[in-house]
Amino acid sequence: MKMKNIGKWALRLGFLIGLIAVLLWSVDQYDYLAPAVIVFFMVLALAFNAFEKLKGFSFTISIFAAVAASLFYPQFFLEIGSFKLTRLIVPMLIIIMFGMGTSMGIKDFVGVVKMPKGVLIGLIAQFSIMPFIGFGLAKLSGLPPEIAAGIILVGCSPGGLASNVMAYISGANLALSLTLTAVSTLLSPLLTPFFMQLLANELVPIDFLAMFWSIIKIVILPILAGLLFNHFAHGRFKWLDKAMPIVSMAAIAIIITIITASGRDSLLSIGFVLIVVVIAHNFSGYLLGYYGSKLLGLDEKSSRTVAFEVGMQNSGLASGIALEMGRLATMGLAPAVFGPLMNISGSSLATVWKRKK
C-alpha cells in the first residue's frame, strides 16, 4: 500500500513536471527544458514501478530518461578525458551475453527434438520475415544508406532475451521461446552476415568473415562461457543470479545512451522517420510471426511465442556489429531506437495476451 501511495504522488508530480516542460518548450526556454524532460521520465519510471500492472514499463521509461539526457547533453556521454565511451560497448555486450549463458542449459536445446515443428517454423520466420521486411522498409524510407543498413541489420539479428520475458508474462510457450532464442543465437554467426551481404551490401560494404568473427567474439564465446559456468557452478553463486539481470539492464541503458549521443545530429534530423520505420518493422514481425504460425498449424501458445521471437530482436548485438564496423553513429541508430520501442510494444502485447487466455 505504501508503494502505491508513493506511485500516486509520483504520478501527480510527473504530470506537473510534464506541464512545466510543455510550457518551457512553448516559450523556447531550452536551457530549463532539458532537466525538466529528464526529471519527468525519471519520476514517471518511479511511479510506474509502484504499480504491478505498469511495473514492466518502468525500465523502458528509464531508458527514455537516459536518451533524453544524451540528446540534450551529448558531450557527457562521448568521452571522459581522453577515454572514448564507445570502447565500453563491446565489453558490456560480452557481460550481457555471459549472463544470458548463465541462465541457459542443455534443456534449452533439447526443445529442438521435442518441438521440431515449432522450432523449424520459428527459425524460418526469424530469418526470413525480419531481414526482408527490414530490406523493404530501408528501401522505402529514403534514409541515408548507412542508417538504412542499420534497419536491415536489426532484421538480420537473432532473437533476444526480452522475447523470453514476454513469452513468460503472456503465458505463451516459454520452453519453445528459450529454445528458439538459443538456436537462433548459435546460428547468427553464419546467418546474420549471410543476409547482410545479400541485402545490405549495396548500402555499405559487408565483410562476411569480419562480421562472423565479431558475432563469435561478442555472442558465442561469452554464452559458451556462461553455459560452462552454469554447468559447473550452478547454485554456488546465488548473488550472481540476482546481480546479472540488474547489471544487464544497466549495461543496455548505458549502451543506448552512448549510441544516441554518438548519432545525435543524425537522430535529430531523421528521428521521426526512423521511429515510424522501426515501429512498422517491429509490428510486422509480431503480425506475420503470429498469423504465419497459425496458418502453418501451430497452437495458440506456440504462435504467440513465434510472434515475440520474430518481432523482438537482439538490438544489442546489432549495436555491437555497427561499432565493430566503425559505423556506430549511423548503422547503430536503428538498433538504439528499436530496443526501447520493442520493449514497450512487447510488454503491451504480453499484457493483452495474458488477459486473453
Short mmCIF file of C-alpha atoms in Angstrom, two decimals:
data_model
loop_
_atom_site.label_atom_id
_atom_site.label_comp_id
_atom_site.label_asym_id
_atom_site.label_seq_id
_atom_site.Cartn_x
_atom_site.Cartn_y
_atom_site.Cartn_z
CA MET A 1 0.00 0.00 0.00
CA LYS A 2 2.89 2.34 0.85
CA MET A 3 4.43 1.81 -2.62
CA LYS A 4 1.08 2.61 -4.27
CA ASN A 5 0.88 5.89 -2.35
CA ILE A 6 4.41 6.76 -3.47
CA GLY A 7 3.38 5.87 -7.02
CA LYS A 8 0.32 8.11 -6.88
CA TRP A 9 2.33 11.07 -5.61
CA ALA A 10 5.00 10.40 -8.25
CA LEU A 11 2.32 10.35 -10.99
CA ARG A 12 0.98 13.71 -9.80
CA LEU A 13 4.50 15.15 -9.67
CA GLY A 14 5.25 13.72 -13.11
CA PHE A 15 2.09 15.29 -14.54
CA LEU A 16 3.10 18.68 -13.08
CA ILE A 17 6.66 18.43 -14.41
CA GLY A 18 5.26 17.38 -17.81
CA LEU A 19 3.11 20.51 -17.93
CA ILE A 20 6.10 22.65 -16.97
CA ALA A 21 8.16 21.00 -19.74
CA VAL A 22 5.46 21.77 -22.34
CA LEU A 23 5.30 25.37 -21.13
CA LEU A 24 9.10 25.76 -21.31
CA TRP A 25 9.09 24.31 -24.83
CA SER A 26 6.34 26.69 -25.96
CA VAL A 27 8.36 29.74 -24.83
CA ASP A 28 11.69 28.40 -26.19
CA GLN A 29 13.35 28.07 -22.79
CA TYR A 30 15.54 25.14 -23.84
CA ASP A 31 18.12 25.57 -21.06
CA TYR A 32 15.44 24.70 -18.49
CA LEU A 33 13.55 22.30 -20.76
CA ALA A 34 16.36 19.70 -20.72
CA PRO A 35 16.38 19.00 -16.96
CA ALA A 36 12.56 19.15 -16.88
CA VAL A 37 12.24 16.40 -19.55
CA ILE A 38 14.87 14.19 -17.89
CA VAL A 39 13.30 14.53 -14.43
CA PHE A 40 9.84 13.91 -15.93
CA PHE A 41 10.88 10.49 -17.26
CA MET A 42 12.71 9.60 -14.04
CA VAL A 43 9.68 10.42 -11.90
CA LEU A 44 7.40 8.55 -14.33
CA ALA A 45 9.63 5.47 -14.08
CA LEU A 46 9.41 5.64 -10.28
CA ALA A 47 5.63 5.96 -10.46
CA PHE A 48 5.26 3.01 -12.86
CA ASN A 49 7.46 0.84 -10.64
CA ALA A 50 4.96 1.24 -7.78
CA PHE A 51 2.07 -0.35 -9.72
CA GLU A 52 2.10 -4.04 -10.58
CA LYS A 53 0.40 -3.59 -13.98
CA LEU A 54 2.79 -0.80 -15.01
CA LYS A 55 5.96 -2.19 -13.45
CA GLY A 56 7.11 -3.81 -16.69
CA PHE A 57 7.33 -0.39 -18.39
CA SER A 58 9.47 1.30 -15.71
CA PHE A 59 12.80 0.16 -17.20
CA THR A 60 11.86 1.40 -20.68
CA ILE A 61 10.78 4.77 -19.26
CA SER A 62 14.17 4.94 -17.52
CA ILE A 63 15.78 4.38 -20.93
CA PHE A 64 13.85 7.38 -22.25
CA ALA A 65 15.31 9.47 -19.41
CA ALA A 66 18.81 8.31 -20.39
CA VAL A 67 18.14 9.00 -24.10
CA ALA A 68 16.83 12.49 -23.27
CA ALA A 69 19.98 13.19 -21.25
CA SER A 70 22.22 12.07 -24.13
CA LEU A 71 20.28 14.18 -26.65
CA PHE A 72 20.44 17.33 -24.54
CA TYR A 73 23.95 16.81 -23.14
CA PRO A 74 25.81 14.55 -25.63
CA GLN A 75 29.24 15.80 -24.53
CA PHE A 76 28.93 13.91 -21.23
CA PHE A 77 28.31 10.56 -22.98
CA LEU A 78 31.03 10.57 -25.62
CA GLU A 79 34.25 10.59 -23.64
CA ILE A 80 35.74 11.07 -20.19
CA GLY A 81 39.05 12.85 -20.57
CA SER A 82 40.73 11.11 -23.47
CA PHE A 83 38.79 7.84 -22.96
CA LYS A 84 36.08 7.30 -25.58
CA LEU A 85 33.00 5.74 -24.01
CA THR A 86 32.23 3.79 -27.18
CA ARG A 87 35.04 1.44 -26.07
CA LEU A 88 32.73 0.23 -23.29
CA ILE A 89 30.06 -1.12 -25.63
CA VAL A 90 31.65 -4.44 -26.66
CA PRO A 91 32.78 -5.36 -23.09
CA MET A 92 29.25 -4.60 -21.84
CA LEU A 93 27.69 -6.74 -24.56
CA ILE A 94 30.04 -9.57 -23.61
CA ILE A 95 28.87 -9.29 -19.98
CA ILE A 96 25.21 -9.34 -21.11
CA MET A 97 25.80 -12.42 -23.27
CA PHE A 98 27.68 -14.16 -20.45
CA GLY A 99 24.64 -13.51 -18.23
CA MET A 100 22.43 -14.97 -20.97
CA GLY A 101 24.63 -18.08 -20.97
CA THR A 102 24.39 -18.50 -17.19
CA SER A 103 20.60 -18.57 -17.47
CA MET A 104 20.66 -21.28 -20.15
CA GLY A 105 21.21 -25.02 -20.03
CA ILE A 106 21.14 -28.17 -22.16
CA LYS A 107 17.35 -28.28 -21.71
CA ASP A 108 17.03 -25.16 -23.87
CA PHE A 109 18.48 -27.10 -26.81
CA VAL A 110 16.59 -30.34 -26.14
CA GLY A 111 13.47 -28.49 -27.34
CA VAL A 112 14.74 -28.91 -30.92
CA VAL A 113 13.97 -32.62 -30.59
CA LYS A 114 10.80 -32.24 -28.52
CA MET A 115 9.23 -29.46 -30.63
CA PRO A 116 10.77 -29.81 -34.11
CA LYS A 117 7.83 -28.24 -35.97
CA GLY A 118 7.63 -25.17 -33.73
CA VAL A 119 11.41 -24.67 -33.80
CA LEU A 120 11.61 -25.03 -37.59
CA ILE A 121 8.73 -22.60 -38.21
CA GLY A 122 10.14 -20.16 -35.68
CA LEU A 123 13.64 -20.19 -37.17
CA ILE A 124 12.41 -19.83 -40.76
CA ALA A 125 10.17 -16.93 -39.70
CA GLN A 126 13.01 -15.34 -37.70
CA PHE A 127 15.49 -15.34 -40.57
CA SER A 128 13.08 -14.54 -43.40
CA ILE A 129 10.40 -12.12 -42.20
CA MET A 130 12.59 -9.62 -40.38
CA PRO A 131 15.52 -9.43 -42.85
CA PHE A 132 13.29 -8.96 -45.90
CA ILE A 133 10.82 -6.61 -44.19
CA GLY A 134 13.83 -4.62 -42.99
CA PHE A 135 15.19 -4.53 -46.55
CA GLY A 136 11.85 -3.31 -47.92
CA LEU A 137 11.47 -0.62 -45.27
CA ALA A 138 15.06 0.53 -45.74
CA LYS A 139 14.42 0.96 -49.46
CA LEU A 140 11.13 2.80 -48.98
CA SER A 141 12.30 5.05 -46.14
CA GLY A 142 14.61 7.25 -48.19
CA LEU A 143 17.04 7.34 -45.25
CA PRO A 144 20.81 7.75 -45.82
CA PRO A 145 22.42 4.42 -46.86
CA GLU A 146 24.30 3.68 -43.62
CA ILE A 147 21.26 4.44 -41.44
CA ALA A 148 19.05 2.33 -43.74
CA ALA A 149 21.59 -0.50 -43.45
CA GLY A 150 21.05 -0.38 -39.67
CA ILE A 151 17.38 -1.25 -40.22
CA ILE A 152 18.38 -4.34 -42.20
CA LEU A 153 20.97 -5.20 -39.54
CA VAL A 154 18.26 -5.28 -36.86
CA GLY A 155 16.21 -7.58 -39.06
CA CYS A 156 19.14 -9.94 -39.61
CA SER A 157 19.89 -10.28 -35.88
CA PRO A 158 18.69 -13.24 -33.78
CA GLY A 159 16.00 -13.06 -31.09
CA GLY A 160 16.91 -11.57 -27.74
CA LEU A 161 16.26 -12.34 -24.08
CA ALA A 162 13.39 -9.83 -23.97
CA SER A 163 11.26 -12.22 -26.05
CA ASN A 164 11.64 -14.90 -23.35
CA VAL A 165 10.42 -12.47 -20.70
CA MET A 166 7.38 -11.53 -22.79
CA ALA A 167 6.58 -15.19 -23.51
CA TYR A 168 6.66 -15.86 -19.77
CA ILE A 169 4.44 -12.85 -18.91
CA SER A 170 1.87 -13.65 -21.60
CA GLY A 171 1.62 -17.34 -20.75
CA ALA A 172 2.98 -18.41 -24.15
CA ASN A 173 5.18 -21.46 -24.79
CA LEU A 174 8.24 -20.49 -22.71
CA ALA A 175 10.16 -23.69 -23.49
CA LEU A 176 9.82 -23.00 -27.24
CA SER A 177 10.84 -19.37 -26.70
CA LEU A 178 14.02 -20.33 -24.85
CA THR A 179 14.90 -22.92 -27.49
CA LEU A 180 14.33 -20.51 -30.38
CA THR A 181 16.44 -17.80 -28.74
CA ALA A 182 19.25 -20.27 -28.05
CA VAL A 183 19.27 -21.84 -31.51
CA SER A 184 18.86 -18.58 -33.47
CA THR A 185 21.73 -17.08 -31.44
CA LEU A 186 24.00 -20.04 -32.24
CA LEU A 187 23.08 -19.76 -35.94
CA SER A 188 23.62 -15.98 -36.05
CA PRO A 189 27.40 -16.05 -36.83
CA LEU A 190 26.53 -17.62 -40.19
CA LEU A 191 23.05 -16.31 -40.98
CA THR A 192 23.44 -12.66 -39.91
CA PRO A 193 26.49 -11.98 -42.15
CA PHE A 194 24.90 -14.01 -44.97
CA PHE A 195 21.69 -11.93 -45.03
CA MET A 196 23.60 -8.67 -44.50
CA GLN A 197 25.80 -9.44 -47.50
CA LEU A 198 22.73 -10.43 -49.52
CA LEU A 199 20.52 -7.46 -48.62
CA ALA A 200 22.72 -4.57 -47.39
CA ASN A 201 25.93 -4.87 -49.41
CA GLU A 202 24.84 -2.16 -51.85
CA LEU A 203 24.29 0.26 -48.93
CA VAL A 204 27.52 -0.43 -47.03
CA PRO A 205 30.37 -2.86 -47.80
CA ILE A 206 29.86 -6.09 -45.80
CA ASP A 207 32.83 -8.25 -44.87
CA PHE A 208 31.35 -11.70 -44.14
CA LEU A 209 34.34 -13.08 -42.23
CA ALA A 210 34.83 -9.92 -40.15
CA MET A 211 31.15 -9.92 -39.13
CA PHE A 212 31.30 -13.67 -38.47
CA TRP A 213 34.22 -13.17 -36.07
CA SER A 214 32.54 -10.16 -34.39
CA ILE A 215 29.47 -12.27 -33.55
CA ILE A 216 31.63 -15.18 -32.33
CA LYS A 217 33.55 -12.79 -30.08
CA ILE A 218 30.59 -10.77 -28.79
CA VAL A 219 27.96 -13.52 -28.52
CA ILE A 220 29.04 -17.13 -28.91
CA LEU A 221 32.18 -17.24 -26.73
CA PRO A 222 30.56 -15.36 -23.78
CA ILE A 223 27.43 -17.57 -23.99
CA LEU A 224 29.56 -20.73 -24.03
CA ALA A 225 31.48 -19.40 -21.01
CA GLY A 226 28.14 -18.74 -19.28
CA LEU A 227 26.88 -22.23 -20.11
CA LEU A 228 30.05 -23.79 -18.66
CA PHE A 229 29.78 -21.61 -15.57
CA ASN A 230 26.14 -22.63 -15.13
CA HIS A 231 27.01 -26.32 -15.57
CA PHE A 232 29.92 -26.45 -13.12
CA ALA A 233 28.91 -23.79 -10.61
CA HIS A 234 25.09 -23.92 -10.68
CA GLY A 235 23.64 -22.63 -7.39
CA ARG A 236 27.01 -21.82 -5.82
CA PHE A 237 26.90 -18.09 -6.55
CA LYS A 238 23.31 -17.03 -5.86
CA TRP A 239 24.36 -13.39 -5.63
CA LEU A 240 25.43 -13.60 -9.29
CA ASP A 241 21.99 -14.86 -10.36
CA LYS A 242 20.41 -11.84 -8.67
CA ALA A 243 23.02 -9.36 -9.89
CA MET A 244 23.19 -10.33 -13.59
CA PRO A 245 19.70 -9.04 -14.59
CA ILE A 246 20.43 -5.69 -12.91
CA VAL A 247 23.90 -5.48 -14.48
CA SER A 248 22.44 -6.38 -17.89
CA MET A 249 19.72 -3.72 -17.68
CA ALA A 250 22.26 -1.08 -16.61
CA ALA A 251 24.58 -2.09 -19.46
CA ILE A 252 21.74 -1.85 -22.01
CA ALA A 253 20.86 1.64 -20.74
CA ILE A 254 24.49 2.79 -20.98
CA ILE A 255 24.92 1.33 -24.49
CA ILE A 256 21.77 3.04 -25.80
CA THR A 257 22.85 6.33 -24.20
CA ILE A 258 26.30 6.22 -25.81
CA ILE A 259 24.87 5.35 -29.24
CA THR A 260 22.29 8.15 -29.00
CA ALA A 261 24.97 10.68 -28.08
CA SER A 262 27.22 9.47 -30.92
CA GLY A 263 24.47 9.80 -33.54
CA ARG A 264 22.66 12.78 -32.00
CA ASP A 265 22.84 15.07 -35.05
CA SER A 266 21.59 12.38 -37.44
CA LEU A 267 18.86 11.33 -35.00
CA LEU A 268 17.56 14.89 -34.63
CA SER A 269 17.30 15.30 -38.40
CA ILE A 270 15.72 11.93 -39.29
CA GLY A 271 14.38 10.78 -35.90
CA PHE A 272 10.66 10.81 -36.75
CA VAL A 273 11.08 8.83 -39.99
CA LEU A 274 13.33 6.30 -38.25
CA ILE A 275 10.85 5.82 -35.40
CA VAL A 276 7.99 5.20 -37.85
CA VAL A 277 10.10 2.68 -39.80
CA VAL A 278 11.21 0.89 -36.63
CA ILE A 279 7.62 0.62 -35.36
CA ALA A 280 6.49 -0.77 -38.73
CA HIS A 281 9.35 -3.30 -38.64
CA ASN A 282 8.56 -4.38 -35.08
CA PHE A 283 4.79 -4.74 -35.65
CA SER A 284 5.31 -6.61 -38.94
CA GLY A 285 7.31 -9.18 -37.00
CA TYR A 286 4.51 -9.70 -34.48
CA LEU A 287 1.74 -9.92 -37.09
CA LEU A 288 3.49 -12.13 -39.63
CA GLY A 289 5.07 -14.30 -36.94
CA TYR A 290 1.72 -14.92 -35.24
CA TYR A 291 -0.57 -15.39 -38.23
CA GLY A 292 2.08 -17.24 -40.25
CA SER A 293 2.45 -19.74 -37.39
CA LYS A 294 -1.34 -20.12 -37.19
CA LEU A 295 -1.55 -20.84 -40.92
CA LEU A 296 1.15 -23.48 -40.59
CA GLY A 297 -0.76 -25.27 -37.84
CA LEU A 298 0.91 -24.20 -34.60
CA ASP A 299 -1.26 -23.92 -31.48
CA GLU A 300 -2.15 -20.59 -29.87
CA LYS A 301 0.65 -20.61 -27.27
CA SER A 302 3.33 -21.50 -29.80
CA SER A 303 2.04 -18.90 -32.29
CA ARG A 304 2.31 -16.22 -29.63
CA THR A 305 5.83 -17.37 -28.88
CA VAL A 306 6.91 -17.14 -32.51
CA ALA A 307 5.38 -13.65 -32.70
CA PHE A 308 7.61 -12.48 -29.83
CA GLU A 309 10.69 -14.25 -31.21
CA VAL A 310 10.26 -12.67 -34.64
CA GLY A 311 9.18 -9.19 -33.54
CA MET A 312 11.78 -8.75 -30.78
CA GLN A 313 15.38 -8.75 -31.99
CA ASN A 314 18.77 -8.72 -30.25
CA SER A 315 19.31 -4.99 -30.83
CA GLY A 316 22.36 -5.06 -28.52
CA LEU A 317 24.16 -7.43 -30.88
CA ALA A 318 23.22 -5.19 -33.83
CA SER A 319 24.75 -2.22 -31.97
CA GLY A 320 27.93 -4.18 -31.33
CA ILE A 321 28.25 -5.14 -35.00
CA ALA A 322 27.73 -1.50 -36.03
CA LEU A 323 30.51 -0.48 -33.63
CA GLU A 324 32.85 -3.19 -34.93
CA MET A 325 32.22 -1.88 -38.45
CA GLY A 326 33.08 1.66 -37.35
CA ARG A 327 29.56 2.91 -38.09
CA LEU A 328 28.04 3.28 -34.62
CA ALA A 329 26.73 6.82 -35.23
CA THR A 330 24.82 5.70 -38.37
CA MET A 331 24.15 1.95 -38.50
CA GLY A 332 23.85 1.93 -34.72
CA LEU A 333 20.86 4.29 -34.65
CA ALA A 334 18.17 1.82 -35.77
CA PRO A 335 19.14 -0.74 -33.08
CA ALA A 336 19.20 2.00 -30.43
CA VAL A 337 15.66 3.08 -31.38
CA PHE A 338 14.38 -0.48 -31.88
CA GLY A 339 15.37 -1.67 -28.38
CA PRO A 340 13.21 0.63 -26.20
CA LEU A 341 10.27 0.63 -28.63
CA MET A 342 10.12 -3.17 -28.87
CA ASN A 343 10.06 -3.38 -25.07
CA ILE A 344 7.04 -1.05 -24.94
CA SER A 345 5.16 -2.90 -27.69
CA GLY A 346 6.19 -6.33 -26.37
CA SER A 347 5.12 -5.53 -22.82
CA SER A 348 1.78 -4.19 -24.06
CA LEU A 349 1.15 -7.25 -26.25
CA ALA A 350 2.14 -9.60 -23.41
CA THR A 351 -0.30 -7.86 -21.06
CA VAL A 352 -3.16 -8.12 -23.59
CA TRP A 353 -2.47 -11.80 -24.25
CA LYS A 354 -2.16 -12.55 -20.54
CA ARG A 355 -5.73 -11.34 -20.05
CA LYS A 356 -6.97 -13.18 -23.13
CA LYS A 357 -6.38 -16.85 -22.34
#
